[in-house]
Backbone atoms as SQL, in Angstrom:
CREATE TABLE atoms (id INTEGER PRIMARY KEY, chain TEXT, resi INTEGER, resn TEXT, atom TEXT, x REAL, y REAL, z REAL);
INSERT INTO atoms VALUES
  (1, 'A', 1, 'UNK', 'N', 0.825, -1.196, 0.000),
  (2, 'A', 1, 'UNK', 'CA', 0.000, 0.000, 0.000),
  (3, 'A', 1, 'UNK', 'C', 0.866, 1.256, 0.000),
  (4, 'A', 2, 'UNK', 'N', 1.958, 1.365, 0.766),
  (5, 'A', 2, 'UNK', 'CA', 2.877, 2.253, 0.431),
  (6, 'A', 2, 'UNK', 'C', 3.233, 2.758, -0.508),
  (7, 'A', 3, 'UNK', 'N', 4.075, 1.457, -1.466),
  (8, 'A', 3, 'UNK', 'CA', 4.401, 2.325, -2.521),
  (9, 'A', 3, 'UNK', 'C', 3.481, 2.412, -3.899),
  (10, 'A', 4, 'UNK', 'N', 1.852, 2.225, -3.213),
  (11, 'A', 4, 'UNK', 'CA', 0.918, 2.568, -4.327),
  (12, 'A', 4, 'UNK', 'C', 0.567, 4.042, -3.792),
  (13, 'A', 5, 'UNK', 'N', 0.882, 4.481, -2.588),
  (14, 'A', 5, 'UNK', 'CA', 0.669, 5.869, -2.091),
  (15, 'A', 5, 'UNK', 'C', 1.766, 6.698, -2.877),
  (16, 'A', 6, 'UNK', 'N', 3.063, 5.900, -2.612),
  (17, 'A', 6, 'UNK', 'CA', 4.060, 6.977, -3.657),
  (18, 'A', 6, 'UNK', 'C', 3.638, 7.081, -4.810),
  (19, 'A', 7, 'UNK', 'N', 3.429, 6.236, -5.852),
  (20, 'A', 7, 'UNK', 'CA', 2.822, 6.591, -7.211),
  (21, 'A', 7, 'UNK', 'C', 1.718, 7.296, -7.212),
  (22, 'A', 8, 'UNK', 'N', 0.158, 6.974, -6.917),
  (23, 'A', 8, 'UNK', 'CA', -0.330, 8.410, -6.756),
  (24, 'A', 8, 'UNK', 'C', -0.099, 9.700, -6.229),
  (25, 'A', 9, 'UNK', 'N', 0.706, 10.038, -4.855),
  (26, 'A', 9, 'UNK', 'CA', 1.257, 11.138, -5.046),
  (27, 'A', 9, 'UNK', 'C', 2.255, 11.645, -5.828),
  (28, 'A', 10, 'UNK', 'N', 2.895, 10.706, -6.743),
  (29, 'A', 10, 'UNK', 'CA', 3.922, 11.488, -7.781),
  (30, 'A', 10, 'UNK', 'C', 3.067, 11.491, -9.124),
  (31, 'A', 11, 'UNK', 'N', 1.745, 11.620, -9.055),
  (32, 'A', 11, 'UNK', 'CA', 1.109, 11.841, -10.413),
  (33, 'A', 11, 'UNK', 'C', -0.092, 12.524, -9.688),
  (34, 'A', 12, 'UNK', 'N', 0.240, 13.695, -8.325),
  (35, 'A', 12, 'UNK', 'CA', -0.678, 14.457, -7.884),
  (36, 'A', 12, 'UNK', 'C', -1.642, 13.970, -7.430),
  (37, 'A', 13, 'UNK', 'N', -2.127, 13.004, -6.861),
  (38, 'A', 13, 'UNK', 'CA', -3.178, 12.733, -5.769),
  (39, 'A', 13, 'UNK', 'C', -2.799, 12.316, -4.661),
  (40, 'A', 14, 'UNK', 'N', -3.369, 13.462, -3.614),
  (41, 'A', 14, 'UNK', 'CA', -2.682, 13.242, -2.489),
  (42, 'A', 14, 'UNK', 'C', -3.311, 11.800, -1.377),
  (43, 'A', 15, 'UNK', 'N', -2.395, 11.559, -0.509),
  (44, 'A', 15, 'UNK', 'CA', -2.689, 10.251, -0.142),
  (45, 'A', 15, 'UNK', 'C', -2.533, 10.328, 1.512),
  (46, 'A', 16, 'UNK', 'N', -3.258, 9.211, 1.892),
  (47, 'A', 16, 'UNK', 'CA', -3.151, 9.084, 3.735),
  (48, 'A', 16, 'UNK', 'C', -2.775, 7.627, 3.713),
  (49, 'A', 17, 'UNK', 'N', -2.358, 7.087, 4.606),
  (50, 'A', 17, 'UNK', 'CA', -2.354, 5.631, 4.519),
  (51, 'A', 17, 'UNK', 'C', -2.752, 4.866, 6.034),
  (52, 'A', 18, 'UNK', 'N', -3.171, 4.534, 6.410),
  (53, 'A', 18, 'UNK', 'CA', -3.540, 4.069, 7.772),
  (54, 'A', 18, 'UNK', 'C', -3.302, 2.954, 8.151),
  (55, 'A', 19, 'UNK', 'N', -2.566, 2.560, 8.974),
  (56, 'A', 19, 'UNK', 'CA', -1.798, 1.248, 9.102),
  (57, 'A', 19, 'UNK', 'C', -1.520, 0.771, 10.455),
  (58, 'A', 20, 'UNK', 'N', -1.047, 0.015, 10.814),
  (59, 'A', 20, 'UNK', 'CA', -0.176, -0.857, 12.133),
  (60, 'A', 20, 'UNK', 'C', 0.855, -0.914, 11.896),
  (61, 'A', 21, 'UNK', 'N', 1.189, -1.084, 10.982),
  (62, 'A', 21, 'UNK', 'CA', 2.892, -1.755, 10.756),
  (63, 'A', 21, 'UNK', 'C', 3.596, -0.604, 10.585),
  (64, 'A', 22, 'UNK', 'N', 4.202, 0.493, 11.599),
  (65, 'A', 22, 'UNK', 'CA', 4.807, 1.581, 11.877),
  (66, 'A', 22, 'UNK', 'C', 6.084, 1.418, 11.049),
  (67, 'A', 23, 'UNK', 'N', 7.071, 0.748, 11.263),
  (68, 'A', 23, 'UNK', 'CA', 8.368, 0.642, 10.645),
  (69, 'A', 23, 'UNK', 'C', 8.860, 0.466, 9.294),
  (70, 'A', 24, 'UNK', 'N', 7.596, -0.888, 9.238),
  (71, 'A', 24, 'UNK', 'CA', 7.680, -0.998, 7.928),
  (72, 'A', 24, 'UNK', 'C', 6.989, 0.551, 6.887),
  (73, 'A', 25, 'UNK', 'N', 5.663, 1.079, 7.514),
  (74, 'A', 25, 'UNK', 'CA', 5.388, 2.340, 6.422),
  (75, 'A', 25, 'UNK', 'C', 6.555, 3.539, 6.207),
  (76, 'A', 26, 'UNK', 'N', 6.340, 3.672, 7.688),
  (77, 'A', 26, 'UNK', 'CA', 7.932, 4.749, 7.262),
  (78, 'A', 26, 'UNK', 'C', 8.451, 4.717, 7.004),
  (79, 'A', 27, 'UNK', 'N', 9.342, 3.528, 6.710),
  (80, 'A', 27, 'UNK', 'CA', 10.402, 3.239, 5.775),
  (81, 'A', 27, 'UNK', 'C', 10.095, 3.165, 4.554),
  (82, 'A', 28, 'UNK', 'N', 9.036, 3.127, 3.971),
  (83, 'A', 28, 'UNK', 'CA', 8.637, 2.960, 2.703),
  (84, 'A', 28, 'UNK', 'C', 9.121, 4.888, 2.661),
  (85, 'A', 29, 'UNK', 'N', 8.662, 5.423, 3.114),
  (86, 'A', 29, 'UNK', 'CA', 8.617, 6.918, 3.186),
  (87, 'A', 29, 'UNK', 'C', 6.919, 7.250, 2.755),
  (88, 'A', 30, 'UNK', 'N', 6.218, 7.336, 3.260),
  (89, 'A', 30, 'UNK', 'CA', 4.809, 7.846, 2.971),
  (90, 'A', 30, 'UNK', 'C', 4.394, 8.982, 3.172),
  (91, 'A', 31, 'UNK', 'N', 3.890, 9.889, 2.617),
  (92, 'A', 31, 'UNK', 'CA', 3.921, 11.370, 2.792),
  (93, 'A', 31, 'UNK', 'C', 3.048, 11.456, 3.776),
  (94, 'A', 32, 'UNK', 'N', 2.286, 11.093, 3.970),
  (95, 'A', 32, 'UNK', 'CA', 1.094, 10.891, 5.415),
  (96, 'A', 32, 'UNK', 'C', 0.393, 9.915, 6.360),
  (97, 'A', 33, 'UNK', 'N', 0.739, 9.844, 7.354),
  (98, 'A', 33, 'UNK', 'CA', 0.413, 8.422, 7.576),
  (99, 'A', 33, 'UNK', 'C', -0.406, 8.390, 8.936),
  (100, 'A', 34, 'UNK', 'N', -1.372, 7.418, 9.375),
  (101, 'A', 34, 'UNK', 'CA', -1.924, 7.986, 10.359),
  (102, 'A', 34, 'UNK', 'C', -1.665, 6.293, 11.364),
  (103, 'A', 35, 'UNK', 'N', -0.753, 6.310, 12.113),
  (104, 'A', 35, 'UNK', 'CA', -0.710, 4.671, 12.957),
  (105, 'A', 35, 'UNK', 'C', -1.684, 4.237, 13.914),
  (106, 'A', 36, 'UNK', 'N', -2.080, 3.212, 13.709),
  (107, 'A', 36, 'UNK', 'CA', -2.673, 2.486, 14.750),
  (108, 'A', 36, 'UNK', 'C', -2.262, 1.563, 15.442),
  (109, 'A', 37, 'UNK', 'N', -1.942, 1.554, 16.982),
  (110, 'A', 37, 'UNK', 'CA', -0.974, 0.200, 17.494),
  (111, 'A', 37, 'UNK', 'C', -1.960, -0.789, 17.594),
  (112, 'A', 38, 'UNK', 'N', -2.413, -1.708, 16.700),
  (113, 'A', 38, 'UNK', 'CA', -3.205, -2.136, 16.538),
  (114, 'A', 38, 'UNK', 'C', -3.087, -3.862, 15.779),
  (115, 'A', 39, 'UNK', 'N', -3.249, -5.172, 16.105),
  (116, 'A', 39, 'UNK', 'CA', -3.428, -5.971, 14.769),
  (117, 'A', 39, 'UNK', 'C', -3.003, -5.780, 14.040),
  (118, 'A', 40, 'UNK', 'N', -2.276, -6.632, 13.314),
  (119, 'A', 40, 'UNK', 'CA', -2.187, -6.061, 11.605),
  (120, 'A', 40, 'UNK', 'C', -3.806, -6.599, 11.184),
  (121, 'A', 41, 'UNK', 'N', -3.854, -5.911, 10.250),
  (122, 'A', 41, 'UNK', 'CA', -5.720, -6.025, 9.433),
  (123, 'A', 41, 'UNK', 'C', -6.373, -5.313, 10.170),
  (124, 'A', 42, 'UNK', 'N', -6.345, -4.530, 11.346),
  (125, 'A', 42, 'UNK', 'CA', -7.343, -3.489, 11.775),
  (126, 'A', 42, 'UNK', 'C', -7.074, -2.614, 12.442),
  (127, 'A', 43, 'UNK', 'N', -6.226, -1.332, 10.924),
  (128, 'A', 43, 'UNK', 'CA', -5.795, -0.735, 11.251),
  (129, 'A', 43, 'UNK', 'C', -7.006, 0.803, 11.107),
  (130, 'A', 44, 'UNK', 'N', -8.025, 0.594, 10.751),
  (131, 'A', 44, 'UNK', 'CA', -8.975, 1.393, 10.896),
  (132, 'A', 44, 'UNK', 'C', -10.130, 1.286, 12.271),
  (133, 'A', 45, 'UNK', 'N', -9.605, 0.370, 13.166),
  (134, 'A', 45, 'UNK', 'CA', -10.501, -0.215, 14.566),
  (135, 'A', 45, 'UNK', 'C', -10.992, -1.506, 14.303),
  (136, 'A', 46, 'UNK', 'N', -11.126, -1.489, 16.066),
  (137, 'A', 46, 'UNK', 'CA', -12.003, -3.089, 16.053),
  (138, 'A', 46, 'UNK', 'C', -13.261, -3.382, 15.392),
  (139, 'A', 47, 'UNK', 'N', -13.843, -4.096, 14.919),
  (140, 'A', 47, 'UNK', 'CA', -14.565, -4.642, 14.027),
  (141, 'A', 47, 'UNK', 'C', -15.901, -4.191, 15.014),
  (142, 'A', 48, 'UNK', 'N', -16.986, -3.760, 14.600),
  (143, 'A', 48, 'UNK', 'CA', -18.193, -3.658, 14.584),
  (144, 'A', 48, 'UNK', 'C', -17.683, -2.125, 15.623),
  (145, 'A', 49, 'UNK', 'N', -16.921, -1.513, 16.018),
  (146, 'A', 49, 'UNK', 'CA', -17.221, -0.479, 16.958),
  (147, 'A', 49, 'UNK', 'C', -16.810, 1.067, 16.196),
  (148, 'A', 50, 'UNK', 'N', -18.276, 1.243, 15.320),
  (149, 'A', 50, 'UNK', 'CA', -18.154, 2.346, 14.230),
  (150, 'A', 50, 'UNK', 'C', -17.619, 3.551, 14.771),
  (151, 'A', 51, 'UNK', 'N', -18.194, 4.263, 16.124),
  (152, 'A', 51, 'UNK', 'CA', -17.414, 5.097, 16.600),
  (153, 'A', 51, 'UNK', 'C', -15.598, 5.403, 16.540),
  (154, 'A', 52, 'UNK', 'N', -15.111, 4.462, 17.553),
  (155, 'A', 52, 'UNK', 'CA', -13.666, 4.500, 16.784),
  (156, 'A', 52, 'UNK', 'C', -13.362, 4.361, 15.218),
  (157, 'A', 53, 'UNK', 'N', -13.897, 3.808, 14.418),
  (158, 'A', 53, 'UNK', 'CA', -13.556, 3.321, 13.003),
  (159, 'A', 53, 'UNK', 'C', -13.991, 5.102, 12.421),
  (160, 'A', 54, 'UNK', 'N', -14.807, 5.605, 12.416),
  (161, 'A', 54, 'UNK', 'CA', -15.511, 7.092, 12.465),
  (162, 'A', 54, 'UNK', 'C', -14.463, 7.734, 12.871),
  (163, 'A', 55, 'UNK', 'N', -14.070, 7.756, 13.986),
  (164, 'A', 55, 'UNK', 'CA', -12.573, 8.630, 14.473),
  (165, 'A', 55, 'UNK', 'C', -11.307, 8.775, 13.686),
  (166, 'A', 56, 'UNK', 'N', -11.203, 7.168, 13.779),
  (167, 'A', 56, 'UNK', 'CA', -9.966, 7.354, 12.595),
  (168, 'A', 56, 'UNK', 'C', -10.167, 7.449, 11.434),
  (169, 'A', 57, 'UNK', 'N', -10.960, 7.418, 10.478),
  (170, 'A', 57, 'UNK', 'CA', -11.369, 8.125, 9.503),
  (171, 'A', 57, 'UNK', 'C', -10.987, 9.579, 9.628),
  (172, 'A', 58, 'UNK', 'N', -11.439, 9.849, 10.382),
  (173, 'A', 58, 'UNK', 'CA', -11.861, 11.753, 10.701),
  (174, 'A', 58, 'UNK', 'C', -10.084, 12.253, 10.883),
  (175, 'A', 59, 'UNK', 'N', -9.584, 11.652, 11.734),
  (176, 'A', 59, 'UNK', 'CA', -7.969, 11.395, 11.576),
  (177, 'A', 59, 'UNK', 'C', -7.307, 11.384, 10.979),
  (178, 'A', 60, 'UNK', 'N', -7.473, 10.484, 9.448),
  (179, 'A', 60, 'UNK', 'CA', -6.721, 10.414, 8.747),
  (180, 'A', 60, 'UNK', 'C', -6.795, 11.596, 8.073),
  (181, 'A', 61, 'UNK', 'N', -8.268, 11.739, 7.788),
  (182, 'A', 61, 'UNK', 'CA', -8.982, 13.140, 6.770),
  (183, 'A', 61, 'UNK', 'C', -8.157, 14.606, 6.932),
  (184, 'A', 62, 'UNK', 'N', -8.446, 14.174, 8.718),
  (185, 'A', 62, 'UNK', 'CA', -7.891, 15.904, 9.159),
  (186, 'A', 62, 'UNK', 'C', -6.308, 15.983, 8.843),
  (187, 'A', 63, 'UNK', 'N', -5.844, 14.717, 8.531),
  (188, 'A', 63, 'UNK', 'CA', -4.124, 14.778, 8.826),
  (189, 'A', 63, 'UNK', 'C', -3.744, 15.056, 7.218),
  (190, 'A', 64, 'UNK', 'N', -4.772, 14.768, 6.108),
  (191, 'A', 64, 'UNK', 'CA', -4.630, 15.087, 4.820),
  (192, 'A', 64, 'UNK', 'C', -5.114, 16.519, 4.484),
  (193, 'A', 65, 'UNK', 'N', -5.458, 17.361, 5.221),
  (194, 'A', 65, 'UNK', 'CA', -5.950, 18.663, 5.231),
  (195, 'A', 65, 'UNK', 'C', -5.005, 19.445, 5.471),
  (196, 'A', 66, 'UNK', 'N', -3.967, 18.765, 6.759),
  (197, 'A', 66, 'UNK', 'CA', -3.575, 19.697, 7.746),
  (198, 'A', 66, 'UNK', 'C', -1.769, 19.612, 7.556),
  (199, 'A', 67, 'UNK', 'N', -1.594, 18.398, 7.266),
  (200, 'A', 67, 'UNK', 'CA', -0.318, 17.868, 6.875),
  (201, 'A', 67, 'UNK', 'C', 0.356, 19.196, 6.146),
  (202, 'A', 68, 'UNK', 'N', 1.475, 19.217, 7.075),
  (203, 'A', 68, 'UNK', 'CA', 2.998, 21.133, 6.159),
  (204, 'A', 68, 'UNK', 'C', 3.704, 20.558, 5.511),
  (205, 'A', 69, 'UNK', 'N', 4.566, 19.188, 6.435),
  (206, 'A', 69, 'UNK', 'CA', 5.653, 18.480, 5.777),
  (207, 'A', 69, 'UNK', 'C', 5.334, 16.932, 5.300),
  (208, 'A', 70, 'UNK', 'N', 6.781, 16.444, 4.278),
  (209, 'A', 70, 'UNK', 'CA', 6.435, 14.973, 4.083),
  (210, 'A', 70, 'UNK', 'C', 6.568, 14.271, 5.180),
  (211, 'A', 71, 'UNK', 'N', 6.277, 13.271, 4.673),
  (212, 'A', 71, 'UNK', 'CA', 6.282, 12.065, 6.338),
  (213, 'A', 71, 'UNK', 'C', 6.443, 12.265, 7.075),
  (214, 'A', 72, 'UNK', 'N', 4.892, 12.783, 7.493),
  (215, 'A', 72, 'UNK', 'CA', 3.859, 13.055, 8.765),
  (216, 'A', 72, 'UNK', 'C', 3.113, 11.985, 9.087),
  (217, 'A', 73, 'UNK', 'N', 3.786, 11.451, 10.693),
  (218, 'A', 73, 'UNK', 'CA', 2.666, 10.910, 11.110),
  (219, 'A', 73, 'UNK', 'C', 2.302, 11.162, 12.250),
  (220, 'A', 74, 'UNK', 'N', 1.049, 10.616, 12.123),
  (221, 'A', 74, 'UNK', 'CA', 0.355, 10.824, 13.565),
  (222, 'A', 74, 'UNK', 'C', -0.743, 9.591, 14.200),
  (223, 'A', 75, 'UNK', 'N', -0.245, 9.563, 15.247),
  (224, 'A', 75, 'UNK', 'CA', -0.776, 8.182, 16.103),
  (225, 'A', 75, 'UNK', 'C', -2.132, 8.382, 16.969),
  (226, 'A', 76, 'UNK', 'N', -3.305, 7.432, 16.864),
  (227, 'A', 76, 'UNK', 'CA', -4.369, 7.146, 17.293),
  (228, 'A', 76, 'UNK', 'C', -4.437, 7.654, 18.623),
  (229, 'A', 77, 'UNK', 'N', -5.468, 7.705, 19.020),
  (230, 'A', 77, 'UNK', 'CA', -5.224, 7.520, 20.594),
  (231, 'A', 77, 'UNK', 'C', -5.699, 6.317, 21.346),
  (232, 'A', 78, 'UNK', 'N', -6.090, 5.730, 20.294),
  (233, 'A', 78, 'UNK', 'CA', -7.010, 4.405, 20.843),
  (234, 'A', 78, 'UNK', 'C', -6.075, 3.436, 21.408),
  (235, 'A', 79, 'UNK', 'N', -6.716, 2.100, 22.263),
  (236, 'A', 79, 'UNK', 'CA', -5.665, 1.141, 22.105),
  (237, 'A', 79, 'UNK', 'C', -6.322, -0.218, 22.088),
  (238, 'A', 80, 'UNK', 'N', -6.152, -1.260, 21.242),
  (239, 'A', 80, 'UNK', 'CA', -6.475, -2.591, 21.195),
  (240, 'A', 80, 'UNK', 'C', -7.426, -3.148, 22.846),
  (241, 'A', 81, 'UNK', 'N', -6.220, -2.846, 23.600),
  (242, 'A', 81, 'UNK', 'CA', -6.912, -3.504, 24.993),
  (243, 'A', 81, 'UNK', 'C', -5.860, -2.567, 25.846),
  (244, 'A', 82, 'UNK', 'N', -6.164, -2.514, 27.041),
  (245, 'A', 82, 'UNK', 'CA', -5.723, -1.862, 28.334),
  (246, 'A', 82, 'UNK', 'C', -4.019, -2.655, 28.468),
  (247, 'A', 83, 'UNK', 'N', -4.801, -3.806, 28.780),
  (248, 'A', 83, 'UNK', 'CA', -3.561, -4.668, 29.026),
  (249, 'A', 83, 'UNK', 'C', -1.872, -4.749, 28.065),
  (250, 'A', 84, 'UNK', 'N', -2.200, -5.129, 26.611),
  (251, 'A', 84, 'UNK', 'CA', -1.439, -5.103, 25.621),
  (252, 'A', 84, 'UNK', 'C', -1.210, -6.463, 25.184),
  (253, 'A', 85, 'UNK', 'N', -1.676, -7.265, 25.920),
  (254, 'A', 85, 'UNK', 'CA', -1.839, -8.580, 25.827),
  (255, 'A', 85, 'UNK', 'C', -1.453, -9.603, 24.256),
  (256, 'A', 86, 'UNK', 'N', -2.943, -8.826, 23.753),
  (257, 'A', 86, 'UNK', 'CA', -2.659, -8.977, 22.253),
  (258, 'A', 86, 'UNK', 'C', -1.412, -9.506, 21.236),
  (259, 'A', 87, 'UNK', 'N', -0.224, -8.639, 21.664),
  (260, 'A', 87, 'UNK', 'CA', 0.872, -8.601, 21.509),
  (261, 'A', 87, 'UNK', 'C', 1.321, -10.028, 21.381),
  (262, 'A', 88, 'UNK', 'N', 0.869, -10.528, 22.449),
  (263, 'A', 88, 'UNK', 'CA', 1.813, -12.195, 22.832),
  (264, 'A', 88, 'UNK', 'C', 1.159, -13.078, 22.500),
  (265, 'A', 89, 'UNK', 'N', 0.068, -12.957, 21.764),
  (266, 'A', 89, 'UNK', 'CA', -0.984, -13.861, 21.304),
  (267, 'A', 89, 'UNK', 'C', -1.295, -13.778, 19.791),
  (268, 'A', 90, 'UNK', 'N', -1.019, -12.301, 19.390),
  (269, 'A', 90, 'UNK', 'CA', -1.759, -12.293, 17.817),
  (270, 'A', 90, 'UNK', 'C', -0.707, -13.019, 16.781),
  (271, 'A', 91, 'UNK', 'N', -1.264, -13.774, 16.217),
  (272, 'A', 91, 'UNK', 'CA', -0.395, -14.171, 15.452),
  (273, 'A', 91, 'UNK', 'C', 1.518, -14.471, 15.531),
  (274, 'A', 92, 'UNK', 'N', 1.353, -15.483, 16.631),
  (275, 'A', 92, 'UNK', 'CA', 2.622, -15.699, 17.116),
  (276, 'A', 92, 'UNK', 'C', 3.399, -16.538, 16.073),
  (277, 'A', 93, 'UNK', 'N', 4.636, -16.386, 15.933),
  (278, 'A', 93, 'UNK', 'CA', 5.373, -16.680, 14.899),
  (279, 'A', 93, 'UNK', 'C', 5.736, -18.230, 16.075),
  (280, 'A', 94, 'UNK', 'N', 5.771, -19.622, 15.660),
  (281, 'A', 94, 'UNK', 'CA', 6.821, -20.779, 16.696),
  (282, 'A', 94, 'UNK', 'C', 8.322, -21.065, 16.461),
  (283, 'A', 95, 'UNK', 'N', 8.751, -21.119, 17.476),
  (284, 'A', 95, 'UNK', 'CA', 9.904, -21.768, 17.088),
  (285, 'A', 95, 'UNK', 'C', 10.306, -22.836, 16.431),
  (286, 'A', 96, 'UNK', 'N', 11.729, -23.264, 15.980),
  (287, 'A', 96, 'UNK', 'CA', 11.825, -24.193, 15.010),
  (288, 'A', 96, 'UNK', 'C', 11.418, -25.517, 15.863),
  (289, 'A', 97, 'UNK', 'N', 11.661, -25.681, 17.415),
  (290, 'A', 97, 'UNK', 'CA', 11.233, -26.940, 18.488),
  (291, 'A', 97, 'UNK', 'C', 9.892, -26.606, 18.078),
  (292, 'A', 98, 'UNK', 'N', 8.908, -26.045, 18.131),
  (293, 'A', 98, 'UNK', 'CA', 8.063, -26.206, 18.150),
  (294, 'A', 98, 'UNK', 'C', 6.980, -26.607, 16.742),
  (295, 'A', 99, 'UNK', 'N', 7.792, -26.513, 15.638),
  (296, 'A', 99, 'UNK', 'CA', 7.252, -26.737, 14.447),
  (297, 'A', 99, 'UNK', 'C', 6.445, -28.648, 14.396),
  (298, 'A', 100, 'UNK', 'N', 5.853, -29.159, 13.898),
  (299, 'A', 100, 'UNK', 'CA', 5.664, -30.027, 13.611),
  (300, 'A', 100, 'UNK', 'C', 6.806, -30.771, 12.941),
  (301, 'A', 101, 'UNK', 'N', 7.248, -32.047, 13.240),
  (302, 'A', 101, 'UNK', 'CA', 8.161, -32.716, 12.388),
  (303, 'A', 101, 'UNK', 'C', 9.594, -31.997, 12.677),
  (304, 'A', 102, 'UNK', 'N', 9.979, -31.992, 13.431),
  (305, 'A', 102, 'UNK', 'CA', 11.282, -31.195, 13.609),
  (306, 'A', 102, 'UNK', 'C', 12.099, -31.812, 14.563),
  (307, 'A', 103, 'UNK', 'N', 11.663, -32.468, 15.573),
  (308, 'A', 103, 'UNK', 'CA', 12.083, -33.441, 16.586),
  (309, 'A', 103, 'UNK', 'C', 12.895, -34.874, 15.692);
């Protein structure tokens, strides 16, 4: 999604990109970007809770209005869960002991 944001902004349409994956967008260099510490896949909010999803919308919008310099970002205020939990659970990568057939 990044570097489909660079090509439309180098043929003049300006762009927001809204994401989770912080390191990886900025490094792409994205002229605007709005983060969510969030899942990867829901980086616009949790699923059915339109209010937040409404917010960051409104977020990204205002940050494509308001944006002076390139790669601008600006971070949600929301957060997945209190705890952070998430983290150690979403989509955990296993170790090679733990793979099937590896023993």
């Amino acid at each position: 999604m990044s570097l489909v944001a660079r090509h439309l902004e180098a043929n003049g349409l300006p762009t927001v990109v809204v994401g989770s994956a912080r390191d990886i967008v900025e490094q792409c260099g994205v002229p605007r970007f709005v983060f969510t510490d969030f899942p990867l896949g829901n980086p616009c909010g949790k699923p059915d809770d339109v209010l937040m999803q409404r917010a960051i919308v409104g977020i990204a919008l205002d940050l494509l209005e308001t944006a002076r310099h390139p790669r601008t970002t600006v971070q949600t205020p929301f957060q997945w869960d209190t705890t952070g939990q998430w983290r150690a659970t979403y989509m955990p990568i296993p170790s090679m002991s733990e793979k099937p057939g590896s023993s």
